Short mmCIF file of C-alpha atoms and ligand atoms in Angstrom, two decimals:
data_model
loop_
_atom_site.label_atom_id
_atom_site.label_comp_id
_atom_site.label_asym_id
_atom_site.label_seq_id
_atom_site.Cartn_x
_atom_site.Cartn_y
_atom_site.Cartn_z
CA MET D 14 -43.78 -145.48 68.43
CA LEU D 15 -40.87 -147.49 70.47
CA SER D 16 -40.51 -151.22 69.90
CA VAL D 17 -39.37 -153.85 72.38
CA ILE D 18 -38.17 -156.46 71.21
CA ILE D 19 -38.20 -159.54 73.50
CA PRO D 20 -36.05 -162.97 72.60
CA ALA D 21 -37.60 -165.84 74.48
CA TYR D 22 -36.47 -169.06 75.00
CA ASN D 23 -38.16 -171.31 78.22
CA GLU D 24 -39.47 -168.63 79.40
CA GLU D 25 -43.07 -169.51 80.12
CA LYS D 26 -42.83 -168.03 84.02
CA MET D 27 -41.53 -164.48 82.88
CA ILE D 28 -43.81 -164.20 80.19
CA GLY D 29 -46.70 -162.72 81.89
CA THR D 30 -44.62 -160.57 84.59
CA ALA D 31 -42.74 -158.63 81.31
CA ALA D 32 -45.04 -157.93 79.31
CA ASP D 33 -46.83 -156.62 82.62
CA THR D 34 -43.46 -154.96 84.01
CA ILE D 35 -43.23 -153.11 80.67
CA SER D 36 -45.91 -151.84 79.17
CA GLY D 37 -46.58 -150.36 83.02
CA ILE D 38 -43.71 -148.74 82.82
CA LEU D 39 -43.55 -147.22 79.42
CA ALA D 40 -47.70 -146.24 80.46
CA ASP D 41 -46.96 -145.23 82.83
CA ALA D 42 -43.60 -142.89 80.76
CA ASP D 43 -46.85 -141.55 78.10
CA ILE D 44 -44.22 -143.43 75.70
CA ALA D 45 -47.26 -145.99 73.28
CA TYR D 46 -45.31 -149.01 72.70
CA GLU D 47 -45.22 -151.97 71.12
CA ILE D 48 -44.14 -155.36 72.65
CA ILE D 49 -42.61 -158.09 70.52
CA PHE D 50 -41.55 -161.45 71.89
CA VAL D 51 -39.74 -164.05 69.44
CA ASP D 52 -40.55 -167.45 71.20
CA ASP D 53 -37.58 -168.73 69.75
CA GLY D 54 -39.17 -172.15 69.72
CA SER D 55 -39.62 -172.63 73.52
CA LYS D 56 -40.40 -176.27 74.70
CA ASP D 57 -41.99 -176.01 77.53
CA GLY D 58 -46.31 -172.83 77.62
CA THR D 59 -44.12 -170.34 76.19
CA TRP D 60 -45.68 -169.54 73.40
CA ASP D 61 -49.75 -170.32 75.13
CA GLU D 62 -48.15 -167.46 77.34
CA ILE D 63 -47.51 -165.30 74.67
CA VAL D 64 -51.17 -165.99 73.16
CA SER D 65 -52.98 -164.69 76.61
CA ALA D 66 -50.12 -161.77 77.56
CA SER D 67 -51.54 -160.65 73.13
CA SER D 68 -55.65 -160.88 74.27
CA ARG D 69 -54.61 -159.47 77.28
CA ILE D 70 -52.58 -156.55 76.32
CA GLN D 71 -53.04 -154.08 74.24
CA GLY D 72 -49.15 -154.17 71.85
CA VAL D 73 -48.42 -156.86 72.74
CA ARG D 74 -47.90 -159.51 70.10
CA GLY D 75 -45.64 -162.61 69.50
CA LEU D 76 -43.20 -164.84 66.51
CA HIS D 77 -42.70 -167.92 66.44
CA PHE D 78 -39.99 -169.83 65.69
CA SER D 79 -40.55 -173.67 64.40
CA ARG D 80 -37.80 -174.49 66.77
CA ASN D 81 -34.92 -173.38 68.36
CA PHE D 82 -32.67 -171.08 66.07
CA GLY D 83 -30.21 -169.06 68.90
CA LYS D 84 -30.81 -166.13 70.66
CA GLU D 85 -29.05 -164.35 67.82
CA ALA D 86 -31.64 -164.80 65.48
CA ALA D 87 -34.58 -164.20 67.10
CA MET D 88 -33.37 -160.60 67.66
CA PHE D 89 -33.04 -159.79 64.28
CA ALA D 90 -36.50 -162.04 63.82
CA GLY D 91 -38.10 -158.12 65.88
CA LEU D 92 -35.78 -156.21 64.30
CA SER D 93 -37.04 -156.93 61.14
CA ASP D 94 -40.51 -156.74 62.20
CA VAL D 95 -40.32 -153.49 64.30
CA ARG D 96 -42.64 -150.77 63.49
CA GLY D 97 -41.43 -148.46 65.65
CA GLU D 98 -38.92 -145.60 65.01
CA CYS D 99 -36.88 -147.00 67.28
CA ALA D 100 -36.44 -150.28 69.07
CA ALA D 101 -35.46 -151.96 72.07
CA VAL D 102 -33.49 -155.39 73.12
CA LEU D 103 -34.02 -156.90 76.26
CA ASP D 104 -33.66 -160.27 78.00
CA CYS D 105 -36.93 -161.85 79.50
CA ASP D 106 -35.93 -162.82 82.65
CA LEU D 107 -36.29 -158.66 83.11
CA GLN D 108 -31.65 -158.61 83.92
CA HIS D 109 -32.24 -156.01 82.08
CA PRO D 110 -34.01 -153.35 84.21
CA PRO D 111 -37.36 -152.27 82.68
CA GLU D 112 -36.61 -148.24 83.82
CA LYS D 113 -33.69 -148.31 81.75
CA LEU D 114 -35.73 -148.12 78.40
CA VAL D 115 -37.42 -144.17 79.81
CA GLU D 116 -33.64 -142.69 80.14
CA MET D 117 -33.09 -144.86 76.58
CA TYR D 118 -36.25 -143.58 74.60
CA ARG D 119 -35.56 -139.67 75.83
CA LEU D 120 -31.34 -140.01 74.98
CA TRP D 121 -33.30 -141.32 71.64
CA GLU D 122 -35.51 -138.98 71.92
CA GLN D 123 -32.27 -135.61 72.13
CA GLY D 124 -30.77 -137.21 69.15
CA TYR D 125 -29.09 -139.94 70.17
CA GLU D 126 -29.36 -143.28 67.08
CA VAL D 127 -27.34 -145.95 69.46
CA ILE D 128 -28.25 -146.00 73.05
CA GLU D 129 -26.30 -148.66 74.69
CA GLY D 130 -27.23 -150.35 77.60
CA ILE D 131 -23.43 -150.78 79.91
CA LYS D 132 -22.58 -153.06 82.54
CA GLU D 133 -21.95 -151.61 85.25
CA ASP D 134 -21.19 -155.11 86.82
CA ARG D 135 -21.40 -158.95 85.34
CA GLY D 136 -23.88 -160.07 87.96
CA LYS D 137 -22.98 -163.15 90.49
CA GLU D 138 -20.91 -165.41 87.89
CA SER D 139 -18.17 -167.98 88.88
CA ALA D 140 -14.69 -167.35 88.40
CA ALA D 141 -13.91 -169.26 85.24
CA HIS D 142 -16.47 -168.41 83.44
CA ARG D 143 -15.15 -164.07 83.75
CA PHE D 144 -12.33 -165.84 82.83
CA ALA D 145 -13.60 -167.66 80.00
CA ALA D 146 -15.68 -164.01 79.43
CA ASN D 147 -12.71 -161.50 79.57
CA ARG D 148 -10.53 -163.74 76.71
CA PHE D 149 -13.63 -163.82 74.69
CA TYR D 150 -14.26 -160.06 74.74
CA SER D 151 -10.76 -159.33 73.99
CA LEU D 152 -10.24 -160.71 71.05
CA ILE D 153 -13.66 -159.18 70.02
CA SER D 154 -12.73 -155.80 71.89
CA GLY D 155 -9.86 -155.75 69.34
CA ALA D 156 -11.60 -157.26 66.34
CA THR D 157 -13.30 -154.51 66.34
CA GLY D 158 -11.39 -151.96 68.46
CA VAL D 159 -14.12 -150.39 70.65
CA ASP D 160 -13.90 -152.10 74.39
CA MET D 161 -16.98 -154.52 74.25
CA SER D 162 -16.19 -155.96 77.92
CA SER D 163 -18.82 -154.61 79.77
CA SER D 164 -20.95 -154.55 77.25
CA SER D 165 -24.57 -156.36 76.11
CA ASP D 166 -28.00 -156.51 74.23
CA PHE D 167 -29.68 -154.51 75.65
CA LYS D 168 -29.24 -151.35 73.42
CA LEU D 169 -32.12 -149.13 71.70
CA LEU D 170 -32.35 -148.92 68.29
CA ASP D 171 -33.18 -145.14 65.94
CA ARG D 172 -35.36 -146.69 63.26
CA LYS D 173 -32.54 -146.53 60.35
CA VAL D 174 -29.92 -148.10 62.53
CA VAL D 175 -32.94 -151.05 62.44
CA ASP D 176 -32.90 -151.10 58.52
CA THR D 177 -28.97 -150.31 58.35
CA LEU D 178 -29.02 -153.89 60.39
CA ASN D 179 -31.68 -155.50 58.37
CA LYS D 180 -29.85 -154.72 55.19
CA MET D 181 -26.58 -156.89 55.88
CA PRO D 182 -26.72 -160.68 54.03
CA GLU D 183 -24.35 -161.98 56.59
CA LYS D 184 -26.38 -165.25 58.40
CA ASN D 185 -24.09 -165.46 61.05
CA VAL D 186 -24.35 -161.84 62.96
CA PHE D 187 -23.59 -161.04 66.18
CA PHE D 188 -25.78 -158.84 67.68
CA ARG D 189 -23.76 -156.98 69.93
CA ALA D 190 -20.74 -156.58 67.81
CA LEU D 191 -22.51 -155.23 64.38
CA SER D 192 -24.39 -152.53 66.78
CA PHE D 193 -20.90 -150.92 67.13
CA TRP D 194 -19.80 -151.19 64.00
CA VAL D 195 -22.28 -149.18 62.15
CA GLY D 196 -21.38 -146.26 63.64
CA PHE D 197 -24.25 -143.84 64.40
CA ARG D 198 -24.74 -141.13 66.90
CA ARG D 199 -23.97 -143.20 70.28
CA THR D 200 -24.41 -143.05 73.75
CA GLU D 201 -24.30 -145.10 76.97
CA VAL D 202 -27.29 -145.90 79.58
CA LYS D 203 -24.96 -147.89 82.53
CA TYR D 204 -27.10 -150.85 84.26
CA ARG D 205 -27.02 -153.39 86.74
CA VAL D 206 -27.70 -156.85 85.76
CA GLN D 207 -29.97 -157.92 87.52
CA GLU D 208 -31.34 -161.59 89.33
CA ARG D 209 -32.88 -163.59 87.60
CA THR D 210 -36.24 -164.46 89.18
CA GLU D 211 -37.90 -167.54 88.04
CA GLY D 212 -36.13 -169.79 85.61
CA GLU D 213 -32.83 -170.49 84.71
CA SER D 214 -29.76 -169.05 82.79
CA LYS D 215 -30.09 -170.90 78.69
CA TRP D 216 -26.34 -171.20 78.42
CA SER D 217 -24.76 -174.57 78.43
CA THR D 218 -21.24 -173.85 79.08
CA ALA D 219 -21.21 -176.15 75.56
CA SER D 220 -23.10 -173.46 74.50
CA LEU D 221 -21.37 -170.24 75.71
CA ILE D 222 -17.89 -171.95 74.22
CA LYS D 223 -19.65 -172.77 70.97
CA TYR D 224 -21.22 -169.10 71.35
CA ALA D 225 -17.98 -167.17 71.77
CA LEU D 226 -16.29 -169.86 68.67
CA ASN D 227 -19.04 -168.96 66.27
CA ASN D 228 -19.09 -164.59 66.79
CA ILE D 229 -15.21 -165.16 67.14
CA SER D 230 -14.97 -166.70 63.46
CA SER D 231 -18.33 -164.26 62.25
CA PHE D 232 -16.15 -160.70 63.72
CA SER D 233 -12.48 -161.03 63.44
CA SER D 234 -9.93 -162.88 61.90
CA ALA D 235 -7.63 -162.35 64.73
CA PRO D 236 -7.26 -166.93 65.34
CA LEU D 237 -6.21 -166.63 61.34
CA LYS D 238 -2.93 -164.30 62.36
CA LEU D 239 -2.65 -166.36 65.03
CA ILE D 240 -1.42 -169.07 62.52
CA ILE D 241 0.87 -166.99 60.89
CA ILE D 242 2.55 -165.78 63.68
CA LEU D 243 2.78 -169.54 64.93
CA GLY D 244 4.25 -170.75 61.76
CA LEU D 245 6.82 -168.03 61.50
CA ILE D 246 8.30 -168.81 65.19
CA MET D 247 8.24 -172.36 64.16
CA MET D 248 10.52 -171.47 61.52
CA ALA D 249 12.93 -169.84 63.84
CA VAL D 250 13.07 -172.76 65.74
CA SER D 251 14.25 -174.66 63.36
CA VAL D 252 16.41 -173.08 61.91
CA VAL D 253 17.85 -172.61 64.83
CA PHE D 254 17.20 -176.51 65.10
CA GLY D 255 17.97 -177.33 61.95
CA ALA D 256 21.60 -175.41 62.62
CA ILE D 257 22.17 -177.31 65.17
CA SER D 258 21.92 -180.98 63.93
CA LEU D 259 23.91 -179.93 61.26
CA VAL D 260 27.12 -179.33 62.85
CA GLN D 261 26.67 -181.83 64.96
CA LYS D 262 26.29 -183.93 61.75
CA PHE D 263 30.01 -182.54 60.98
CA MET D 264 30.89 -183.68 64.20
CA GLY D 265 30.11 -187.37 63.81
CA GLN D 266 26.99 -187.37 66.82
CA ALA D 267 23.82 -187.73 64.43
CA ALA D 268 22.53 -190.14 66.57
CA ASP D 269 22.20 -187.45 68.20
CA GLY D 270 20.17 -185.56 66.59
CA PHE D 271 17.26 -188.11 67.39
CA THR D 272 14.89 -186.18 70.03
CA THR D 273 15.88 -182.62 67.84
CA VAL D 274 13.57 -184.32 65.07
CA ASN D 275 11.10 -185.61 67.17
CA ILE D 276 10.62 -182.23 68.70
CA LEU D 277 10.27 -180.94 65.66
CA LEU D 278 7.96 -183.56 64.01
CA LEU D 279 5.54 -183.41 66.61
CA PHE D 280 5.69 -179.18 66.84
CA SER D 281 5.18 -178.61 63.47
CA ALA D 282 2.11 -181.88 63.35
CA SER D 283 0.88 -180.00 66.08
CA ILE D 284 0.76 -176.62 64.62
CA ILE D 285 -0.46 -178.23 61.55
CA MET D 286 -2.89 -179.29 63.22
CA ILE D 287 -4.55 -176.50 65.11
CA SER D 288 -4.01 -174.17 61.79
CA LEU D 289 -6.20 -176.71 59.48
CA GLY D 290 -8.31 -176.82 62.26
CA MET D 291 -8.79 -172.75 62.28
CA ILE D 292 -8.27 -173.14 58.81
CA GLY D 293 -11.77 -175.17 58.95
CA PHE D 294 -13.52 -173.56 61.03
CA TYR D 295 -13.60 -170.24 58.15
CA VAL D 296 -14.06 -172.69 55.80
CA ALA D 297 -17.30 -174.06 57.21
CA ARG D 298 -18.29 -170.75 58.33
CA ILE D 299 -18.36 -169.30 54.42
CA TYR D 300 -20.13 -172.30 53.58
CA ASP D 301 -22.93 -171.41 55.77
CA GLU D 302 -23.06 -167.67 53.99
CA ILE D 303 -22.85 -169.43 50.69
CA LYS D 304 -26.15 -171.70 51.20
CA GLY D 305 -28.12 -168.91 51.70
CA ARG D 306 -30.13 -170.58 53.83
CA PRO D 307 -32.70 -167.70 56.73
CA ARG D 308 -31.39 -167.21 59.89
CA TYR D 309 -34.89 -168.84 61.41
CA ILE D 310 -37.86 -170.06 60.40
CA ILE D 311 -41.76 -168.47 61.50
CA SER D 312 -44.42 -170.51 62.27
CA ASP D 313 -47.04 -168.56 63.92
CA ARG D 314 -46.92 -165.00 64.65
CA THR D 315 -50.09 -163.57 67.07
CA ASP D 316 -51.68 -160.91 64.46
CA GLU D 317 -51.55 -160.97 60.81
CA LYS D 318 -48.40 -158.97 58.69
N1 UDP A 25 -32.86 -167.07 74.66
C1 UDP A 25 -33.29 -166.99 73.40
N2 UDP A 25 -33.15 -168.39 72.99
C2 UDP A 25 -31.75 -168.87 73.38
C3 UDP A 25 -31.66 -168.78 74.42
C4 UDP A 25 -31.64 -167.72 75.47
O1 UDP A 25 -34.49 -166.67 73.23
O2 UDP A 25 -30.95 -169.55 72.17
C5 UDP A 25 -33.41 -165.74 75.33
C6 UDP A 25 -33.56 -165.64 76.93
O3 UDP A 25 -34.78 -166.10 76.65
C7 UDP A 25 -33.68 -164.06 77.59
C8 UDP A 25 -32.02 -164.02 76.55
O4 UDP A 25 -32.16 -164.49 75.95
O5 UDP A 25 -34.97 -163.40 77.35
C9 UDP A 25 -31.48 -164.33 77.80
O6 UDP A 25 -30.87 -165.39 78.06
P1 UDP A 25 -30.81 -165.86 79.94
O7 UDP A 25 -31.29 -165.23 80.87
O8 UDP A 25 -31.05 -167.67 79.69
O9 UDP A 25 -28.51 -165.73 79.72
P2 UDP A 25 -28.31 -164.84 80.51
O10 UDP A 25 -28.67 -163.98 81.43
O11 UDP A 25 -27.39 -165.80 81.06
O12 UDP A 25 -27.13 -165.14 79.78
MG1 MG A 26 -30.66 -163.93 81.91
#
């Protein structure tokens, strides 16, 4: 059986369509399935839609979060609840074409354990967004050693991979990178990002920045290395400036040195601030992990556990 996990946040208009489309496609392809909607603490009628879809369509069920915990948490809640031999994750807005599930499933039958959905293009987005996304992906790609620029959360995973992911103790997880990190026999399926038909994107610029920073700090220590590089540059600069001021002092032109001192002071203060900020970020991350709180809280479900 294939378990399809669908994170949904304020998607009341999409639940019914998504459930019908996906169950239709999988039934036509003769694939046994279950569809797990994870309501990420929606404020609209998403949960009611999930409940009605689950009573209307065989194999559809839902989990309800007590509040919004984010898409990563929703995906992991789905993963820890799958009953199938493999599980796929896709977006509720059908921007990940569900027809591809069939192709992915056939590859799984051939023995692949991780089938990645790879974006052929990134769909419509602004230049600033594209620039930021590219920077983010180059950092993450550097940390994982795999090109992540066209990766997405659209994947099909074998049960073994799902179990491995479920066993990971860390609370702050980045699904997309973690599924690369675990290894296993992998292959790719290319797809085109579809237009969203109903509702709107749930990501504001602020939430995207937070998402990027969290994922960078949970996956890469590059920012910490950057501090060392900044420190080294600073040291070289100080040596040069120090030598110049000394020479000036011995030549009796010490008053000129004020500029140098000012520059040095401002420069080093800013680097110290940046560095402290970065370290603070990692300390916050450690604090989060050490508290050991659950990734999410399930307040309701359509079936019995
Ligand atoms: N989503 C979620 N929790 C959130 C934000 C989004 O579960 O806090 C879900 C959303 O319902 C959708 C998927 O994540 O199924 C992708 O969200 P969206 O379409 O808004 O993102 P975009 O396609 O613009 O990247
Ligand atoms: Mg979308």
